[in-house]
Short mmCIF file of C-alpha atoms in Angstrom, two decimals:
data_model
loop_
_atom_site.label_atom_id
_atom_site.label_comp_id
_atom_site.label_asym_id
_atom_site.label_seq_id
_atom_site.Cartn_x
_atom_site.Cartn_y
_atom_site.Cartn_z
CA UNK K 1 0.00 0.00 0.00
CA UNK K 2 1.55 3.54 -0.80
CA UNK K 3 1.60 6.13 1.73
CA UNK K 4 1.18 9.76 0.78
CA UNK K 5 3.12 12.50 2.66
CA UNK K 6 0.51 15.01 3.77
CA UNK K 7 0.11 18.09 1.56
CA UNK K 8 1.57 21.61 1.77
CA UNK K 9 -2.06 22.88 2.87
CA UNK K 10 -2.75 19.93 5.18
CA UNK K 11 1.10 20.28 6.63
CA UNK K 12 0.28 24.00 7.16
CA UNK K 13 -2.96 23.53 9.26
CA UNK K 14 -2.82 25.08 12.78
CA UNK K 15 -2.29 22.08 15.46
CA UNK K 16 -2.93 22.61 18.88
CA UNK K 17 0.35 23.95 20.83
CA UNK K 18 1.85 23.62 17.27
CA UNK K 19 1.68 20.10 17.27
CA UNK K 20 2.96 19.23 20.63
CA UNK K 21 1.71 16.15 22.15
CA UNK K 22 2.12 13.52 25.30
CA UNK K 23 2.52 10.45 22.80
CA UNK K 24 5.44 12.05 20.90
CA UNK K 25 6.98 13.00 23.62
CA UNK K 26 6.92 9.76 25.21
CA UNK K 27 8.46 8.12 22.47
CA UNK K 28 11.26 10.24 22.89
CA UNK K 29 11.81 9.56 26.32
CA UNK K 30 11.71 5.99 25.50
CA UNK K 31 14.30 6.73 22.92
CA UNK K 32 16.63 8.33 25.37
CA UNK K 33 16.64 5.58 28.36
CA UNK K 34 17.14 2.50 26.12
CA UNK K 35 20.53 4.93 25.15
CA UNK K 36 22.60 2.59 27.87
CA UNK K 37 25.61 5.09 27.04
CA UNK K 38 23.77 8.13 27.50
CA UNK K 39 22.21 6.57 30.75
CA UNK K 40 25.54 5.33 32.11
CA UNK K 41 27.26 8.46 31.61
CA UNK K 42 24.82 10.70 33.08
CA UNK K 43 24.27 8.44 36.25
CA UNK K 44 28.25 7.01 36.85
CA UNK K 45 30.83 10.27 35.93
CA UNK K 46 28.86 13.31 37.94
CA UNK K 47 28.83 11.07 41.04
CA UNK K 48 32.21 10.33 40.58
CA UNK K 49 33.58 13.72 39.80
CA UNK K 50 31.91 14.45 43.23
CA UNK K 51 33.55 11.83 45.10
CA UNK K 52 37.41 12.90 43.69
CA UNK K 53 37.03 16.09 44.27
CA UNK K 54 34.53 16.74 47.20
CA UNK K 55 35.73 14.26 49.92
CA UNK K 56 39.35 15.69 49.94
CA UNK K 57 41.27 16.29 52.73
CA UNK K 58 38.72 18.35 55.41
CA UNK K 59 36.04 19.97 53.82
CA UNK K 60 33.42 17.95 55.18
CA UNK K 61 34.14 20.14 58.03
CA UNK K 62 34.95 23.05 56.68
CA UNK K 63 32.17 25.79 56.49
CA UNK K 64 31.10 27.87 53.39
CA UNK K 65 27.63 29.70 53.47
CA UNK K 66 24.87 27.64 55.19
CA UNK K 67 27.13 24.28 54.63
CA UNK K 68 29.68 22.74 54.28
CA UNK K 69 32.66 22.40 51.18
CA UNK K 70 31.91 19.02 50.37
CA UNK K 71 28.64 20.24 49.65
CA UNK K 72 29.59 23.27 47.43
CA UNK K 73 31.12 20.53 45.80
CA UNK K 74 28.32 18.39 45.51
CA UNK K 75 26.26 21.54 44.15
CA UNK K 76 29.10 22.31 41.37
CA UNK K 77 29.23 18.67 40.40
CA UNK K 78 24.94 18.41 40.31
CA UNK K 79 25.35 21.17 37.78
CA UNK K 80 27.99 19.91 35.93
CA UNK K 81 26.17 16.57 35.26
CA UNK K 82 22.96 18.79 35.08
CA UNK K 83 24.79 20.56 32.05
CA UNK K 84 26.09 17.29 30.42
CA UNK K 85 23.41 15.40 30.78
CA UNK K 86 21.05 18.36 29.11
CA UNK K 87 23.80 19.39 26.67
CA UNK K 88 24.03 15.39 24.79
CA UNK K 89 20.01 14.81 25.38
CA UNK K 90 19.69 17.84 22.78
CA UNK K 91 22.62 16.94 21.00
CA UNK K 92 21.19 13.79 20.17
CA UNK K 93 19.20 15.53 17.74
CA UNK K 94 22.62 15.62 15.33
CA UNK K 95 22.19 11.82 14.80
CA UNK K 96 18.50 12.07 13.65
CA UNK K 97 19.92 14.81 10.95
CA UNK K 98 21.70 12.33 9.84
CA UNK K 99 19.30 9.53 9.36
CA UNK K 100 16.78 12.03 7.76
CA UNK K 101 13.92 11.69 10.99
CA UNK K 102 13.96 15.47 11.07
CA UNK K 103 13.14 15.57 8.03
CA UNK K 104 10.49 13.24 8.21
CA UNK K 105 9.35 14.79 11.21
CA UNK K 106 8.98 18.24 9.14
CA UNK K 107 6.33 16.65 6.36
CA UNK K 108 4.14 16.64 9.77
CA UNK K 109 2.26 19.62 11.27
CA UNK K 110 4.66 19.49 13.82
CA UNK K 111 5.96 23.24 14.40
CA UNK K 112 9.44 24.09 14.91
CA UNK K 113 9.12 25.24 18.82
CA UNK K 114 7.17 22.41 19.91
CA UNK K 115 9.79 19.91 18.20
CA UNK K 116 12.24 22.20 20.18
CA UNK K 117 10.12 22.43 23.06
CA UNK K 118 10.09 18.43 23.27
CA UNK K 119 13.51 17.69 22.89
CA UNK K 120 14.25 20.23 25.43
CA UNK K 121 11.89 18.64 27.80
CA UNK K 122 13.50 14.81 27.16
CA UNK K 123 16.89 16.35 28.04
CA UNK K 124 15.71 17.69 31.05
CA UNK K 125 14.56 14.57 32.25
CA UNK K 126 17.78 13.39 32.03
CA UNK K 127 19.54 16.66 33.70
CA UNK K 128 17.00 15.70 36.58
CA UNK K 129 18.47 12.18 36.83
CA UNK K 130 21.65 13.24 37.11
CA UNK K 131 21.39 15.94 39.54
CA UNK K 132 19.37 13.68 42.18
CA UNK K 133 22.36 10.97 41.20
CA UNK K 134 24.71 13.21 42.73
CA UNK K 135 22.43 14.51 45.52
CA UNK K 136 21.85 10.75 46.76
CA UNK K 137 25.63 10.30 46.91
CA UNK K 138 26.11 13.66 48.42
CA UNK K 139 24.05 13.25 51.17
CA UNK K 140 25.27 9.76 52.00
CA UNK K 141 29.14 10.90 51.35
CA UNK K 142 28.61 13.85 53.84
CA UNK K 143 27.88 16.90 52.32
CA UNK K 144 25.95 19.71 54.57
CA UNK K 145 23.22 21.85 53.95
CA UNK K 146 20.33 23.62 55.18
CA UNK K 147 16.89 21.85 55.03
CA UNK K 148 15.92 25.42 52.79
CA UNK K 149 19.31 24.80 50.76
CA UNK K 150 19.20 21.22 49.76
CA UNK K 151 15.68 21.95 48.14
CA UNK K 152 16.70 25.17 46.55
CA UNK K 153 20.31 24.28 45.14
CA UNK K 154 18.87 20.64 44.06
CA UNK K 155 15.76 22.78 42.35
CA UNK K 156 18.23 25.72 40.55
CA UNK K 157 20.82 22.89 39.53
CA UNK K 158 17.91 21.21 37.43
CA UNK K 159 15.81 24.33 36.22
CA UNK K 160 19.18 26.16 35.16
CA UNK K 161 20.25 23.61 32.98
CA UNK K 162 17.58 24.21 30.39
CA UNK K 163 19.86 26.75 29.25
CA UNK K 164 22.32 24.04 28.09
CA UNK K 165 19.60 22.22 26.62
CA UNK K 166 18.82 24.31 23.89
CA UNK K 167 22.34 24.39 23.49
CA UNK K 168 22.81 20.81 22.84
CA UNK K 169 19.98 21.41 20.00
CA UNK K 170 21.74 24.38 19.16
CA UNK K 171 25.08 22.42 18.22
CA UNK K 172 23.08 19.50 17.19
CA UNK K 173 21.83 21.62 14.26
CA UNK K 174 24.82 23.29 13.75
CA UNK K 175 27.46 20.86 13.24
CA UNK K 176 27.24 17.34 11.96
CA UNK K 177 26.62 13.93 13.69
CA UNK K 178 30.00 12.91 13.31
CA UNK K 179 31.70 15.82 15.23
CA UNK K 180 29.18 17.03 17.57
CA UNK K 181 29.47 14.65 20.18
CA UNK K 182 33.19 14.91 20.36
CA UNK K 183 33.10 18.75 20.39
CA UNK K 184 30.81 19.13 23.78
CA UNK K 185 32.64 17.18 26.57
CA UNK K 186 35.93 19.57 25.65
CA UNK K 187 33.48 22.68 25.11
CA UNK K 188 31.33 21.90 28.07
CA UNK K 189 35.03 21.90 30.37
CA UNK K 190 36.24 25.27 29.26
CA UNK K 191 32.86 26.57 29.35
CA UNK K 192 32.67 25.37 33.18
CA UNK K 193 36.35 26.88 34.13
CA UNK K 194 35.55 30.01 32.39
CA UNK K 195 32.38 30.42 34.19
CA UNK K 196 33.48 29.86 37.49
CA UNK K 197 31.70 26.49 37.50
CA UNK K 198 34.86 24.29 39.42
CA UNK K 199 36.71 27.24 41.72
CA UNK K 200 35.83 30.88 42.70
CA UNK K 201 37.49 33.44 40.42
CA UNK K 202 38.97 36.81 41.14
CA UNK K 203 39.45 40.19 39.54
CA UNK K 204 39.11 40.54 35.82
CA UNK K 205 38.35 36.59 35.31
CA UNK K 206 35.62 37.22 37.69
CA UNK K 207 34.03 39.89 35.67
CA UNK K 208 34.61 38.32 32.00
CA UNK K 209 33.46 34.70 33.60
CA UNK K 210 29.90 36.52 33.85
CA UNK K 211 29.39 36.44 29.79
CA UNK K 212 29.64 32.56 29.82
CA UNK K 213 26.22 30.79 30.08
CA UNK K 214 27.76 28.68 32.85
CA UNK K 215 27.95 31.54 34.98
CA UNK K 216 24.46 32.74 35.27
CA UNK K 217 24.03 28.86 36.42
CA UNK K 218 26.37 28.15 38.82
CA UNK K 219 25.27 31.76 40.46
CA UNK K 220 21.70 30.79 40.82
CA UNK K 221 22.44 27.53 41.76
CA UNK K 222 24.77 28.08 44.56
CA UNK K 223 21.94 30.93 45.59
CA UNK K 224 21.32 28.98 48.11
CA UNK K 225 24.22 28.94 50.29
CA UNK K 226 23.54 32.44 51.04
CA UNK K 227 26.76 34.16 50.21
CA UNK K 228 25.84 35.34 46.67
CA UNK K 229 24.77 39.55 46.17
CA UNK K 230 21.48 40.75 44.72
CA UNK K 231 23.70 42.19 42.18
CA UNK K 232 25.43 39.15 41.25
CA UNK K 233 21.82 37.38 41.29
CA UNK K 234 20.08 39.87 38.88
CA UNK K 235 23.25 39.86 36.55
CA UNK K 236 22.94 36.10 36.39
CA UNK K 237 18.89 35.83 36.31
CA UNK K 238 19.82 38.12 32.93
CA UNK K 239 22.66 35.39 31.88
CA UNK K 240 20.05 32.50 31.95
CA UNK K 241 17.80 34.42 29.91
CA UNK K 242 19.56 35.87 27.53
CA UNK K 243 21.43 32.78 26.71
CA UNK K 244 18.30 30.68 26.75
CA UNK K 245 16.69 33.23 24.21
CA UNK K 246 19.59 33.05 21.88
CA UNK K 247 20.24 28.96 21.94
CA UNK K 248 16.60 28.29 21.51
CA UNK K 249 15.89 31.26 18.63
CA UNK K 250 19.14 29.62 17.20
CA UNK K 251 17.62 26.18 17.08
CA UNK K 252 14.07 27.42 15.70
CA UNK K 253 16.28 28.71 13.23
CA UNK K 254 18.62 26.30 11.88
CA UNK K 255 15.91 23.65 12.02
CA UNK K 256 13.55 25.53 9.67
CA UNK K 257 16.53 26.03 7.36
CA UNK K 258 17.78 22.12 8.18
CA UNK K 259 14.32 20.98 7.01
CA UNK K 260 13.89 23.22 4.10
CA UNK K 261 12.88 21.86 1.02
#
């Protein structure tokens, strides 16, 4: 039996929220968990990173804001996994460029932003898995915070990241399948270091760290602790948005023109 693609006028009919739906999205969740790399990274490295570098020497006893340093490290490493765990669930989208699904997906009356807004809500999933990964080992391992702080920082770590999941999208459009995925582990590291992600910076790297999108949520994630300015906060609230704003315009974007035929 042949199948015909849906017409230009039928492909053009407006779709409630654009063509956004509960069944399409759980196929994509689907998708993503039986992705046993994808699952083992995001639940095995973050916790790990945590236990290297936040059980060293004293800082389970040493103070900072409302806790403790092994749990500013815990809340650095949540984000971190937060950020790569977002970053390759969007990314993803690079390999279904490459076997012509987006495509497909475009003879559909499936608009743009709710194709966006899908994949953005799949990687999130995963950014929430691997935050509470780390938070389960963090509280077990030692790491001290306020009843007020473990909500808030565990809550920022996850809702910030949505920044770097339009970026995944955002790179996933923009370069091909076979690079992509070796590009953001590398770009996702500098990105951290230059935004103050891994250790406090000082003087002029403090104020040029505050253009990176990893600044704006490592700010509002470490809110929190209590030690961060309402200046600081606004100036990273702005961060978030801007850089949301531009990664998910970008995606819109480069999909239409991706799919264009």
């Amino acid at each position: 039996m042949t199948t015909l693609a849906p017409s230009a006028s039928a492909r053009h009919q407006p779709t409630p929220l654009g063509g956004f739906s509960l069944g399409f999205l759980r196929l994509e969740l689907r998708r993503m968990l039986r992705n046993r790399r994808t699952m083992i990274f995001t639940l095995l490295i973050p916790p790990l990173f945590f236990v290297i570098f936040g059980l060293q020497s004293d800082f389970r006893t040493q103070s900072f804001g409302s806790g403790n340093v092994t749990g500013y490290v815990m809340v650095s490493m949540a984000v971190y996994g937060a950020l790569l765990a977002t970053t390759s669930g969007g990314a993803m989208v690079a390999i279904e460029r490459a076997q012509g699904w987006s495509r497909q997906l475009r003879l559909t009356p499936l608009h743009p932003v709710a194709y966006i807004a899908t994949k953005v809500a799949v990687a999130m999933v995963l950014g929430l898995v691997s935050v509470s990964a780390v938070f389960v080992v963090g509280g077990v391992l030692g790491a001290h915070l306020t009843p007020v702080a473990w909500v808030g920082c565990f809550l920022l770590a996850w809702l910030t990241s949505l920044v770097f999941a339009a970026f995944g999208l955002f790179v996933g459009y923009l370069l091909p399948s076979e690079n992509v995925m070796q590009l953001l582990g590398p770009v996702l590291a500098v990105l951290s270091f230059a935004g103050g992600l891994f250790i406090p910076l000082h003087g002029w790297f403090d104020t040029v760290s505050k253009v990176f999108p990893t600044n704006g949520v490592a700010t509002l994630s470490r809110m929190p602790f209590g030690d961060t300015s309402a200046g600081s906060i606004a100036l990273a609230v702005l961060n978030v948005v801007v850089w949301a704003a531009v990664f998910v315009g970008g995606s819109a974007i480069l999909f239409r023109r991706d799919t264009a035929r």
